[in-house]
Coordinates of C-alpha atoms in Angstrom, one line a residue:
M177 CA 0.0 0.0 0.0
K178 CA 1.3 3.4 -0.9
T179 CA 2.4 5.6 2.0
S180 CA -0.1 8.3 2.9
A181 CA 0.7 11.9 2.2
K182 CA 0.1 12.7 5.9
N183 CA 2.7 10.2 7.0
I184 CA 5.2 11.7 4.5
V185 CA 4.7 15.3 5.6
D186 CA 4.8 14.3 9.3
A187 CA 8.1 12.5 8.9
L188 CA 9.6 15.6 7.1
H189 CA 8.6 17.8 10.1
G190 CA 9.9 15.3 12.6
V191 CA 6.5 14.5 14.0
H192 CA 7.5 10.8 13.7
T193 CA 10.7 9.1 12.7
L194 CA 11.7 7.9 9.3
D195 CA 11.4 4.2 8.9
I196 CA 14.8 3.9 7.2
A197 CA 17.6 6.4 6.6
I198 CA 20.5 5.5 4.3
R199 CA 23.2 7.9 5.4
G200 CA 26.5 8.8 3.7
A201 CA 26.0 7.5 0.2
R202 CA 27.0 8.8 -3.2
I203 CA 23.5 9.4 -4.5
V204 CA 23.3 9.0 -8.3
N205 CA 20.7 11.5 -9.6
V206 CA 19.4 10.2 -13.0
F207 CA 17.5 13.5 -13.5
D208 CA 20.4 15.9 -13.5
G209 CA 23.3 13.5 -14.0
S210 CA 25.0 14.4 -10.8
I211 CA 26.6 12.3 -8.0
R212 CA 26.4 13.9 -4.6
M213 CA 27.1 12.7 -1.0
G214 CA 24.0 12.7 1.1
D215 CA 21.2 10.8 2.9
V216 CA 17.9 9.3 1.7
G217 CA 14.9 9.0 4.0
V218 CA 12.2 6.3 3.5
V219 CA 8.8 6.0 5.1
G220 CA 6.8 3.0 4.1
D221 CA 7.2 2.4 0.4
R222 CA 8.2 6.0 -0.4
I223 CA 11.3 8.1 -0.5
V224 CA 10.4 11.2 1.5
A225 CA 13.6 13.3 1.5
V226 CA 17.1 13.4 -0.1
G227 CA 20.1 15.4 1.0
D228 CA 21.4 16.2 4.5
L229 CA 19.0 14.5 6.9
S230 CA 21.1 14.7 10.0
D231 CA 18.3 16.5 11.7
L232 CA 15.9 13.6 11.1
S233 CA 15.9 10.4 13.2
A234 CA 15.1 7.0 11.8
A235 CA 13.9 3.7 13.2
T236 CA 16.7 2.1 11.2
D237 CA 19.9 3.7 10.1
M238 CA 21.9 2.2 7.3
Y239 CA 25.3 3.6 6.3
G240 CA 26.4 3.9 2.7
E241 CA 30.1 4.4 3.7
G242 CA 30.7 6.1 0.3
R243 CA 29.0 3.4 -1.8
Y244 CA 26.8 4.5 -4.7
L245 CA 23.1 4.7 -4.2
L246 CA 21.2 3.9 -7.4
P247 CA 17.5 3.4 -8.2
G248 CA 16.5 -0.2 -8.7
F249 CA 16.9 -1.3 -12.3
V250 CA 13.9 -1.3 -14.6
D251 CA 13.9 -3.9 -17.4
S252 CA 11.3 -2.7 -19.9
H253 CA 11.5 -5.8 -22.2
M254 CA 12.1 -9.3 -21.0
H255 CA 10.8 -12.9 -20.9
L256 CA 10.6 -14.6 -17.5
E257 CA 10.5 -18.0 -19.1
S258 CA 13.9 -17.7 -20.7
S259 CA 15.5 -18.4 -17.4
M260 CA 13.6 -21.8 -17.2
L261 CA 13.0 -20.9 -13.5
L262 CA 9.7 -20.6 -11.6
P263 CA 8.9 -16.8 -11.1
A264 CA 9.9 -16.9 -7.4
H265 CA 13.2 -18.5 -8.1
F266 CA 13.9 -16.0 -10.9
A267 CA 12.9 -13.1 -8.7
R268 CA 15.6 -14.1 -6.1
I269 CA 18.3 -14.0 -8.7
A270 CA 17.1 -10.8 -10.5
L271 CA 16.7 -8.9 -7.2
S272 CA 20.2 -10.0 -6.1
C273 CA 21.4 -8.3 -9.3
G274 CA 19.6 -5.1 -8.6
T275 CA 16.5 -5.4 -10.9
T276 CA 13.3 -4.4 -9.0
T277 CA 10.9 -3.8 -11.9
C278 CA 10.3 -5.6 -15.2
L279 CA 7.8 -5.9 -18.0
A280 CA 7.4 -9.6 -18.8
D281 CA 6.2 -10.6 -22.2
P282 CA 4.8 -14.2 -21.6
H283 CA 4.6 -15.3 -25.2
E284 CA 6.6 -18.4 -24.4
I285 CA 4.1 -20.0 -22.1
A286 CA 1.2 -18.5 -24.1
N287 CA 2.5 -20.4 -27.2
V288 CA 2.0 -23.6 -25.2
M289 CA -1.1 -22.9 -23.0
G290 CA -2.7 -19.7 -24.3
I291 CA -4.4 -17.3 -21.9
A292 CA -4.5 -20.0 -19.2
G293 CA -0.7 -20.0 -19.2
V294 CA -0.5 -16.2 -18.9
R295 CA -2.9 -16.3 -16.1
A296 CA -0.8 -18.9 -14.3
L297 CA 2.3 -16.8 -14.8
V298 CA 0.5 -13.7 -13.5
E299 CA -0.6 -15.6 -10.4
A300 CA 2.9 -16.9 -9.8
T301 CA 4.4 -13.4 -9.8
S302 CA 1.8 -11.9 -7.4
G303 CA 3.2 -10.8 -4.0
L304 CA 6.8 -10.9 -5.1
P305 CA 9.2 -8.1 -4.2
L306 CA 10.2 -8.0 -7.9
H307 CA 7.5 -5.8 -9.5
V308 CA 6.5 -7.8 -12.5
L309 CA 4.3 -6.1 -15.1
V310 CA 2.8 -8.2 -17.8
C311 CA 2.1 -8.0 -21.5
A312 CA -0.6 -9.6 -23.6
P313 CA 1.4 -11.6 -26.2
S314 CA 0.7 -10.2 -29.7
T315 CA 2.3 -12.6 -32.2
I316 CA 1.3 -16.2 -31.6
P317 CA 2.4 -18.0 -33.6
S318 CA 5.4 -15.7 -34.3
A319 CA 5.1 -16.4 -38.0
P320 CA 1.5 -17.4 -38.9
G321 CA 1.3 -19.9 -41.6
L322 CA 5.0 -20.9 -41.2
E323 CA 4.8 -22.7 -37.9
G324 CA 2.3 -24.4 -35.6
S325 CA 1.9 -23.5 -31.9
G326 CA -0.5 -24.4 -29.1
Y327 CA -2.4 -21.1 -29.4
S328 CA -3.3 -18.4 -31.9
V329 CA -3.9 -14.7 -31.2
D330 CA -6.1 -12.3 -33.1
A331 CA -7.9 -9.1 -32.1
S332 CA -10.6 -10.9 -30.3
Q333 CA -8.1 -12.8 -28.2
I334 CA -6.5 -9.5 -27.2
D335 CA -9.8 -8.3 -25.9
K336 CA -10.2 -11.5 -24.0
F337 CA -6.8 -10.9 -22.3
A338 CA -8.0 -7.4 -21.4
R339 CA -11.2 -8.6 -19.9
G340 CA -9.8 -11.6 -18.1
L341 CA -6.5 -10.2 -16.8
P342 CA -6.7 -6.6 -15.7
Q343 CA -3.1 -6.7 -14.6
I344 CA -2.0 -6.5 -18.2
M345 CA -0.6 -3.1 -19.2
A346 CA 1.1 -3.6 -22.6
L347 CA 0.9 -5.4 -25.9
G348 CA 3.9 -7.7 -26.2
E349 CA 6.4 -7.5 -29.0
V350 CA 4.9 -7.4 -32.5
M351 CA 7.2 -9.9 -34.2
D352 CA 5.3 -10.3 -37.5
F353 CA 7.1 -7.2 -38.9
N354 CA 6.5 -8.4 -42.5
G355 CA 2.8 -8.6 -41.8
V356 CA 2.7 -5.1 -40.4
A357 CA 4.7 -3.7 -43.3
S358 CA 2.6 -5.4 -45.9
G359 CA -0.7 -4.5 -44.2
D360 CA -1.8 -7.9 -43.0
A361 CA -5.3 -7.4 -41.5
R362 CA -4.8 -10.0 -38.7
I363 CA -1.7 -8.5 -37.1
L364 CA -2.9 -4.9 -37.7
G365 CA -6.1 -5.8 -35.8
V366 CA -4.1 -7.1 -32.9
V367 CA -2.1 -3.8 -32.8
E368 CA -5.3 -1.8 -32.9
A369 CA -6.9 -3.9 -30.1
G370 CA -3.8 -3.2 -27.9
I371 CA -4.0 0.5 -28.5
R372 CA -7.8 0.5 -28.0
N373 CA -7.2 -1.0 -24.5
G374 CA -4.8 1.8 -23.7
W375 CA -1.6 -0.3 -23.7
V376 CA 2.0 0.4 -24.5
V377 CA 2.8 -1.5 -27.7
D378 CA 6.2 -3.2 -28.1
G379 CA 7.9 -3.9 -31.4
H380 CA 10.4 -6.2 -33.0
A381 CA 11.6 -4.5 -36.2
G382 CA 15.3 -5.2 -36.7
A383 CA 14.9 -6.2 -40.3
L384 CA 12.8 -3.1 -41.3
A385 CA 14.1 0.2 -42.7
G386 CA 12.9 3.2 -44.6
R387 CA 9.2 3.3 -45.6
E388 CA 8.5 -0.1 -44.1
L389 CA 9.9 1.0 -40.7
Q390 CA 7.8 4.1 -40.9
A391 CA 4.7 2.0 -41.5
F392 CA 5.6 0.0 -38.3
R393 CA 5.8 3.3 -36.3
A394 CA 2.7 4.8 -38.0
V395 CA 0.3 2.1 -36.8
G396 CA 1.3 2.8 -33.2
I397 CA 4.2 0.4 -32.4
T398 CA 6.5 2.6 -30.4
S399 CA 9.6 0.5 -29.5
D400 CA 12.1 -1.9 -30.9
H401 CA 14.5 -4.2 -29.0
T402 CA 16.2 -5.7 -32.1
T403 CA 18.2 -2.6 -33.2
P404 CA 21.4 -4.1 -34.8
S405 CA 23.5 -1.0 -35.6
A406 CA 24.2 2.6 -34.7
E407 CA 22.7 3.7 -38.0
K408 CA 19.5 1.9 -37.2
L409 CA 19.5 3.4 -33.7
R410 CA 19.7 6.9 -35.1
E411 CA 16.9 6.2 -37.7
E412 CA 14.6 4.8 -35.0
L413 CA 15.2 7.6 -32.5
A414 CA 14.4 10.1 -35.3
L415 CA 11.1 8.3 -36.0
G416 CA 10.1 8.5 -32.3
F417 CA 10.8 4.9 -31.3
T418 CA 12.0 4.0 -27.8
V419 CA 15.1 1.9 -28.6
Q420 CA 15.7 -0.9 -26.2
I421 CA 19.3 -2.2 -26.5
Q422 CA 20.0 -5.7 -25.3
D423 CA 23.4 -7.1 -24.6
C424 CA 24.0 -8.9 -27.9
M425 CA 23.4 -5.6 -29.8
L426 CA 26.1 -3.7 -27.9
S427 CA 29.2 -2.7 -29.7
A428 CA 31.7 0.2 -29.6
E429 CA 29.9 1.8 -32.5
M430 CA 26.5 1.4 -30.9
V431 CA 27.8 2.8 -27.6
K432 CA 29.3 5.8 -29.3
A433 CA 25.9 6.6 -30.9
M434 CA 24.2 6.2 -27.5
N435 CA 26.7 8.6 -25.9
E436 CA 26.1 11.2 -28.7
A437 CA 22.3 10.8 -28.8
A438 CA 20.4 14.0 -27.8
P439 CA 17.9 13.8 -26.4
D440 CA 18.5 10.3 -25.0
N441 CA 15.4 9.7 -22.9
R442 CA 14.1 7.1 -25.4
I443 CA 17.1 4.8 -25.1
C444 CA 16.7 1.8 -22.7
L445 CA 19.0 -1.1 -21.7
V446 CA 17.0 -4.3 -21.5
T447 CA 17.7 -8.0 -21.1
D448 CA 15.2 -9.6 -23.5
D449 CA 16.1 -13.3 -23.0
V450 CA 18.6 -14.3 -20.4
P451 CA 19.3 -18.0 -20.4
L452 CA 19.9 -19.6 -17.0
E453 CA 23.7 -19.9 -17.5
G454 CA 24.0 -16.2 -18.4
L455 CA 21.7 -15.2 -15.5
M456 CA 23.7 -17.2 -12.9
H457 CA 27.2 -16.6 -14.3
E458 CA 27.0 -13.0 -15.5
G459 CA 23.9 -11.4 -14.0
H460 CA 20.7 -9.7 -15.1
L461 CA 20.3 -6.1 -16.3
N462 CA 23.4 -5.2 -14.2
H463 CA 25.4 -7.2 -16.6
V464 CA 24.1 -5.3 -19.6
V465 CA 24.9 -2.0 -17.8
A466 CA 28.5 -3.2 -17.0
H467 CA 29.0 -4.4 -20.6
A468 CA 27.8 -1.0 -22.0
I469 CA 30.1 0.9 -19.7
E470 CA 33.1 -1.3 -20.6
L471 CA 32.4 -0.5 -24.2
G472 CA 32.6 3.2 -23.4
L473 CA 29.0 4.3 -22.4
D474 CA 29.0 7.1 -19.9
P475 CA 28.2 5.5 -16.5
I476 CA 25.5 8.0 -15.6
R477 CA 23.8 7.4 -19.0
A478 CA 24.1 3.7 -18.5
I479 CA 22.3 3.9 -15.1
R480 CA 19.7 6.3 -16.6
F481 CA 19.1 3.9 -19.5
A482 CA 18.5 1.1 -17.1
T483 CA 16.2 2.9 -14.6
V484 CA 14.2 6.1 -15.3
N485 CA 14.1 5.7 -19.1
G486 CA 12.6 2.2 -18.8
A487 CA 10.2 3.4 -16.1
Q488 CA 9.0 6.2 -18.4
R489 CA 8.6 3.8 -21.2
L490 CA 6.3 1.8 -18.9
R491 CA 4.4 5.0 -17.8
L492 CA 5.6 4.6 -14.2
E493 CA 6.0 8.2 -13.0
D494 CA 7.1 7.2 -9.5
V495 CA 9.7 4.6 -10.4
G496 CA 13.3 4.8 -11.6
G497 CA 14.8 7.7 -9.7
I498 CA 15.9 8.9 -6.3
A499 CA 13.7 11.8 -5.4
P500 CA 10.9 12.6 -2.9
G501 CA 7.7 10.8 -3.7
M502 CA 9.4 8.1 -5.7
R503 CA 9.0 4.4 -4.8
A504 CA 11.7 3.3 -2.5
D505 CA 13.3 0.8 -4.8
L506 CA 17.0 1.4 -4.1
Q507 CA 20.3 -0.3 -4.4
L508 CA 23.6 0.4 -2.7
V509 CA 26.6 -0.8 -4.8
E510 CA 30.3 -0.8 -4.4
D511 CA 31.2 -0.1 -8.0
I512 CA 29.0 1.9 -10.3
R513 CA 30.8 0.4 -13.3
H514 CA 30.0 -3.2 -12.2
P515 CA 26.9 -2.8 -10.1
R516 CA 25.7 -5.5 -7.8
P517 CA 23.7 -4.6 -4.7
W518 CA 25.3 -4.7 -1.2
L519 CA 21.9 -3.4 0.0
L520 CA 18.6 -3.5 -1.9
L521 CA 15.2 -2.1 -0.9
S522 CA 12.0 -2.9 -2.8
N523 CA 8.9 -0.9 -1.8
G524 CA 11.0 0.2 1.2
N525 CA 11.6 -3.3 2.4
V526 CA 15.1 -4.8 2.8
V527 CA 15.6 -7.6 0.2
V528 CA 19.4 -7.8 0.1
R529 CA 21.7 -6.9 3.0
D530 CA 25.5 -7.3 3.1
G531 CA 25.2 -8.7 -0.4
S532 CA 23.0 -11.6 0.7
F533 CA 19.3 -12.2 -0.2
V534 CA 17.3 -12.0 3.1
C535 CA 13.7 -11.9 1.9
A536 CA 11.2 -14.8 2.2
L537 CA 9.4 -15.3 -1.1
P538 CA 5.9 -16.8 -1.6
Q539 CA 6.0 -20.1 -3.5
R540 CA 3.0 -20.7 -5.8
T541 CA 2.3 -23.8 -7.8
F542 CA 1.1 -24.0 -11.4
P543 CA -2.2 -25.7 -12.3
L544 CA -2.2 -29.3 -13.3
A545 CA -2.8 -28.5 -17.0
A546 CA 0.7 -26.9 -17.1
F547 CA 2.2 -30.4 -16.4
R548 CA 0.3 -32.0 -19.3
T549 CA 1.6 -30.2 -22.4
M550 CA 3.3 -33.0 -24.4
N551 CA 0.6 -33.7 -27.0
V552 CA 2.8 -35.6 -29.4
Q553 CA 3.2 -39.3 -30.2
N554 CA 6.4 -41.3 -29.9
V555 CA 8.7 -41.0 -32.9
S556 CA 10.8 -43.5 -34.8
E557 CA 14.1 -43.4 -36.7
R558 CA 12.1 -43.3 -39.9
D559 CA 10.7 -39.9 -38.9
F560 CA 14.2 -38.4 -39.3
A561 CA 14.8 -39.5 -42.8
I562 CA 15.1 -36.9 -45.6
E563 CA 13.6 -38.5 -48.7
A564 CA 15.3 -37.6 -52.0
P565 CA 14.9 -38.5 -55.7
A566 CA 16.7 -41.6 -56.9
G567 CA 20.2 -41.1 -58.1
G568 CA 23.7 -40.8 -56.7
E569 CA 23.4 -37.3 -55.3
C570 CA 20.8 -34.6 -54.5
M571 CA 20.9 -30.9 -53.8
L572 CA 19.5 -29.7 -50.5
N573 CA 18.7 -26.3 -49.0
A574 CA 20.7 -26.2 -45.7
I575 CA 20.9 -23.8 -42.8
R576 CA 24.5 -22.5 -42.2
T577 CA 25.6 -21.4 -38.8
D578 CA 28.9 -19.6 -38.1
G579 CA 29.1 -20.9 -34.5
I580 CA 29.1 -17.3 -33.1
S581 CA 25.9 -15.4 -34.0
F582 CA 22.3 -16.6 -34.3
R583 CA 21.9 -15.2 -37.7
T584 CA 22.0 -18.1 -40.1
A585 CA 22.3 -18.3 -43.9
L586 CA 20.5 -20.4 -46.5
V587 CA 22.9 -22.4 -48.6
K588 CA 22.6 -25.1 -51.3
K589 CA 24.7 -28.2 -50.8
S590 CA 25.1 -31.6 -52.5
Y591 CA 24.6 -34.8 -50.6
S592 CA 24.7 -38.5 -51.6
V593 CA 21.6 -40.6 -51.9
V594 CA 21.3 -44.1 -50.4
R595 CA 18.6 -46.8 -50.6
R596 CA 17.3 -47.7 -47.2
E597 CA 14.2 -49.6 -46.2
G598 CA 12.6 -49.1 -49.6
R599 CA 13.2 -45.4 -49.7
N600 CA 15.8 -43.1 -51.3
I601 CA 17.4 -41.2 -48.4
A602 CA 19.8 -38.2 -48.4
E603 CA 22.9 -39.1 -46.4
I604 CA 23.8 -35.7 -44.8
S605 CA 26.8 -36.8 -42.7
P606 CA 29.1 -35.2 -41.6
D607 CA 26.6 -32.3 -41.2
L608 CA 24.0 -32.1 -38.5
K609 CA 20.3 -33.1 -38.9
M610 CA 17.6 -31.0 -37.2
A611 CA 14.0 -32.1 -36.7
V612 CA 11.0 -30.2 -35.3
F613 CA 7.9 -32.0 -34.1
N614 CA 4.7 -30.2 -33.3
R615 CA 3.9 -31.0 -29.6
H616 CA 0.5 -29.3 -29.5
G617 CA -1.5 -32.0 -31.2
A618 CA -1.1 -31.0 -34.9
G619 CA 1.0 -34.0 -35.8
T620 CA 3.2 -32.1 -38.2
H621 CA 7.0 -32.4 -38.3
A622 CA 9.9 -31.4 -40.6
V623 CA 13.5 -32.4 -41.0
G624 CA 16.4 -30.2 -42.2
V625 CA 20.2 -29.9 -42.3
I626 CA 22.5 -27.6 -40.4
E627 CA 25.9 -26.9 -41.9
G628 CA 28.7 -25.6 -39.8
M629 CA 28.8 -28.2 -37.0
P630 CA 30.4 -31.2 -38.8
G631 CA 31.1 -34.6 -37.2
T632 CA 28.6 -34.2 -34.3
R633 CA 27.8 -37.4 -32.6
G634 CA 24.7 -38.4 -30.5
A635 CA 21.7 -36.1 -30.2
F636 CA 20.3 -33.2 -28.3
A637 CA 16.6 -32.6 -27.8
T638 CA 14.6 -29.7 -26.2
T639 CA 11.0 -28.6 -25.7
Y640 CA 12.2 -25.1 -24.9
A641 CA 12.5 -23.7 -28.4
H642 CA 11.5 -20.2 -29.3
D643 CA 8.7 -19.3 -29.7
C644 CA 6.3 -22.1 -30.4
H645 CA 8.2 -24.5 -28.1
N646 CA 7.8 -27.5 -30.2
L647 CA 10.0 -30.6 -29.7
V648 CA 13.3 -29.9 -31.5
V649 CA 16.0 -32.5 -32.0
Y650 CA 19.5 -32.1 -33.3
G651 CA 21.2 -35.4 -34.3
G652 CA 24.3 -36.9 -35.6
N653 CA 22.3 -40.2 -36.1
D654 CA 18.7 -41.1 -36.3
A655 CA 18.6 -43.7 -33.6
D656 CA 19.9 -41.4 -30.9
S657 CA 17.6 -38.6 -32.2
A658 CA 14.6 -40.8 -31.8
L659 CA 15.6 -41.8 -28.2
A660 CA 16.2 -38.2 -27.3
A661 CA 12.8 -37.1 -28.6
N662 CA 10.9 -40.0 -26.9
T663 CA 12.7 -39.4 -23.6
L664 CA 11.3 -35.8 -23.5
I665 CA 7.8 -37.0 -24.5
K666 CA 7.9 -39.5 -21.6
V667 CA 9.0 -37.0 -18.9
G668 CA 6.7 -34.2 -19.9
G669 CA 9.3 -31.8 -21.4
G670 CA 12.8 -30.6 -20.9
M671 CA 16.3 -31.1 -22.5
C672 CA 18.4 -34.2 -22.9
V673 CA 21.6 -35.4 -24.5
V674 CA 21.9 -39.0 -25.9
S675 CA 24.8 -41.0 -27.3
R676 CA 25.0 -44.6 -28.4
G677 CA 21.6 -45.5 -27.2
K678 CA 22.1 -44.0 -23.7
V679 CA 20.7 -40.9 -22.1
L680 CA 23.7 -39.1 -20.8
S681 CA 22.0 -36.1 -19.3
L682 CA 18.4 -35.0 -18.7
V683 CA 17.0 -31.7 -17.5
R684 CA 13.3 -31.9 -16.7
L685 CA 11.1 -28.9 -17.5
P686 CA 7.7 -30.1 -16.4
V687 CA 5.9 -26.8 -16.3
A688 CA 4.7 -26.3 -19.9
G689 CA 7.9 -28.0 -21.1
L690 CA 9.5 -24.7 -20.2
L691 CA 10.2 -24.3 -16.5
S692 CA 11.9 -26.3 -13.8
E693 CA 10.8 -26.6 -10.3
E694 CA 14.4 -26.9 -9.1
E695 CA 16.2 -24.2 -7.2
P696 CA 18.4 -22.0 -9.5
E697 CA 21.7 -23.5 -8.2
Q698 CA 20.5 -27.0 -8.7
L699 CA 19.2 -26.3 -12.2
L700 CA 22.4 -24.5 -13.2
G701 CA 24.4 -27.6 -12.3
E702 CA 22.1 -29.8 -14.3
V703 CA 22.3 -27.5 -17.3
D704 CA 26.0 -27.1 -17.1
D705 CA 26.4 -30.9 -17.1
L706 CA 24.0 -31.1 -20.1
L707 CA 26.0 -28.6 -22.1
N708 CA 29.3 -30.2 -21.2
Y709 CA 28.0 -33.6 -22.5
A710 CA 26.8 -31.8 -25.7
R711 CA 30.1 -30.2 -26.3
Q712 CA 31.9 -33.5 -25.8
L713 CA 29.8 -34.9 -28.6
G714 CA 30.8 -32.1 -31.0
F715 CA 28.0 -29.6 -30.6
S716 CA 29.7 -26.2 -30.7
H717 CA 28.5 -22.6 -30.6
K718 CA 29.6 -19.5 -28.6
R719 CA 26.2 -19.6 -26.9
L720 CA 25.3 -23.2 -27.2
L721 CA 22.1 -23.2 -25.1
S722 CA 20.7 -20.2 -27.0
F723 CA 21.6 -21.9 -30.3
F724 CA 19.6 -25.0 -29.4
T725 CA 16.6 -22.9 -28.4
L726 CA 16.6 -20.3 -31.3
M727 CA 17.0 -22.5 -34.4
A728 CA 13.3 -23.0 -34.6
L729 CA 12.5 -19.3 -34.3
S730 CA 10.7 -18.5 -37.6
V731 CA 11.2 -14.7 -37.3
S732 CA 15.0 -14.9 -36.7
P733 CA 16.9 -14.3 -40.0
D734 CA 17.8 -15.7 -42.4
A735 CA 16.8 -19.3 -42.3
K736 CA 15.2 -21.5 -39.6
L737 CA 13.3 -24.8 -39.3
S738 CA 9.7 -25.1 -38.0
D739 CA 7.4 -28.1 -37.7
R740 CA 6.0 -27.1 -41.1
G741 CA 9.4 -26.9 -43.0
L742 CA 12.4 -24.8 -43.8
V743 CA 11.6 -21.1 -43.3
D744 CA 13.0 -18.4 -45.5
V745 CA 12.5 -15.7 -42.8
L746 CA 13.2 -12.6 -44.8
H747 CA 10.8 -13.6 -47.6
R748 CA 8.3 -15.1 -45.2
R749 CA 7.9 -18.4 -47.1
L750 CA 8.5 -22.1 -46.7
L751 CA 11.1 -23.7 -48.9
P752 CA 11.6 -27.4 -49.8
V753 CA 14.6 -29.1 -48.2
V754 CA 15.2 -31.1 -51.3
T755 CA 15.6 -28.5 -54.1
G756 CA 15.2 -30.8 -57.1
E757 CA 18.2 -29.1 -58.7
E758 CA 21.0 -31.0 -60.3
K759 CA 24.5 -31.0 -58.8
R760 CA 26.5 -28.1 -60.1

């Protein structure tokens, strides 16, 4: 409950004591860009005074001892499910990293369970000291017609979200950028429904420029978190977008443009997706702040981009700064360049003290339906075959990865054809085979080829696969691939590594095939073991877990694989895996 005006004024006049006084801190003012020594007084959930408060007594005095006092970080674009943690478990880690407010786009669980999944996530976040605001997902499936999911969103569904979940305050990222730019009635109706409900509308427009980008902005989509270059940053700022920069978009050139931007109140630092290993090993929004500063971003700007700018994007007038009347979400850090809270308050309550998490969190369970989302039949080795025309060789469309980025290329490559079990089969060794099985009851599946990871043995399977979260299998041979897929079908979802007919590692994700019930430290150990086994079998990528989960994302350029086939993302079309062309 918000502190009453009477209590605030009485505390300022010394009628009663402050609840908390933080004394002797270097207060970072995100409004004027200054850092000044001083005190901050808190009553209830509000900051009531800033400056020299030596004349005011407090029930609890805390001493900054020259540490920096920052607002709690505000993450204006993220997905809770990317951590694979239950919301309470995620909150503990994020708060320990200084994040006190976030806007969660639950399109991961909505792809699996629809509005019931979003409702379950909202209920699981209630009562947490992490302030979780929620979007209505806009683009499910992310590429209509190119993939199958467990739910579908149109304008009428957006209105159902608005009526059924009053906690929703934004429309989640509009990923069907081609549909918007071409005037597709379905996605434009979704955008109009979001605006009609008075929501902020988030965008995903990294591949758009010029007149198409202007169309995206003109229909009322006001942000982009996929800005790939300094040039695009300048273009979007000039068009009135809020530009949300995630860690993978940071570069020296980007940071230079961020330093030079004037005005800069529409630049935010965000996390988007933070896989568990990154969250636990590197941090949350504090890691993005530190990385940006290391690349040359002015530290005060970095703090502002991660606090008040995000709050203003979310229309939160009393969040993101240290000033009278603002919400008492505060963090005391040793090093402004590598911030991690020594002390953290959320709503005026101590959450982190002496660098340790000290707050009890409510634990809420998900409904039974969340544990029954594997609507797919067992598969066989035959399901992984790529049938080809008779002859010695065939030409296939393959997906090329460079092992570093998540942007792939579409290439044509020749493979031999063998006769097996009465069928002509493309023999793609030493390249990697990828298969996607719809796990929402449609019965569709597709098989493709990944070039750039030769000689991989065994198989890796996952049900966490952006954004439709179908069952995805990467295999060096069909027998291990079938075992990996059937293992996840049996346990209700997760990730596993298989080699020579044996399951080497299994991480269970029983909640919608996305989330674990394990504590973060336990889950991290399981995921680290899983990835170690995968690397030993030859799976290689700079960010291997993200690679496994993103290769089925049909809006991620240039080529991906869905349950319906090989996706040419930029041209928004399905392509045959077997091209029918002669060898060149």
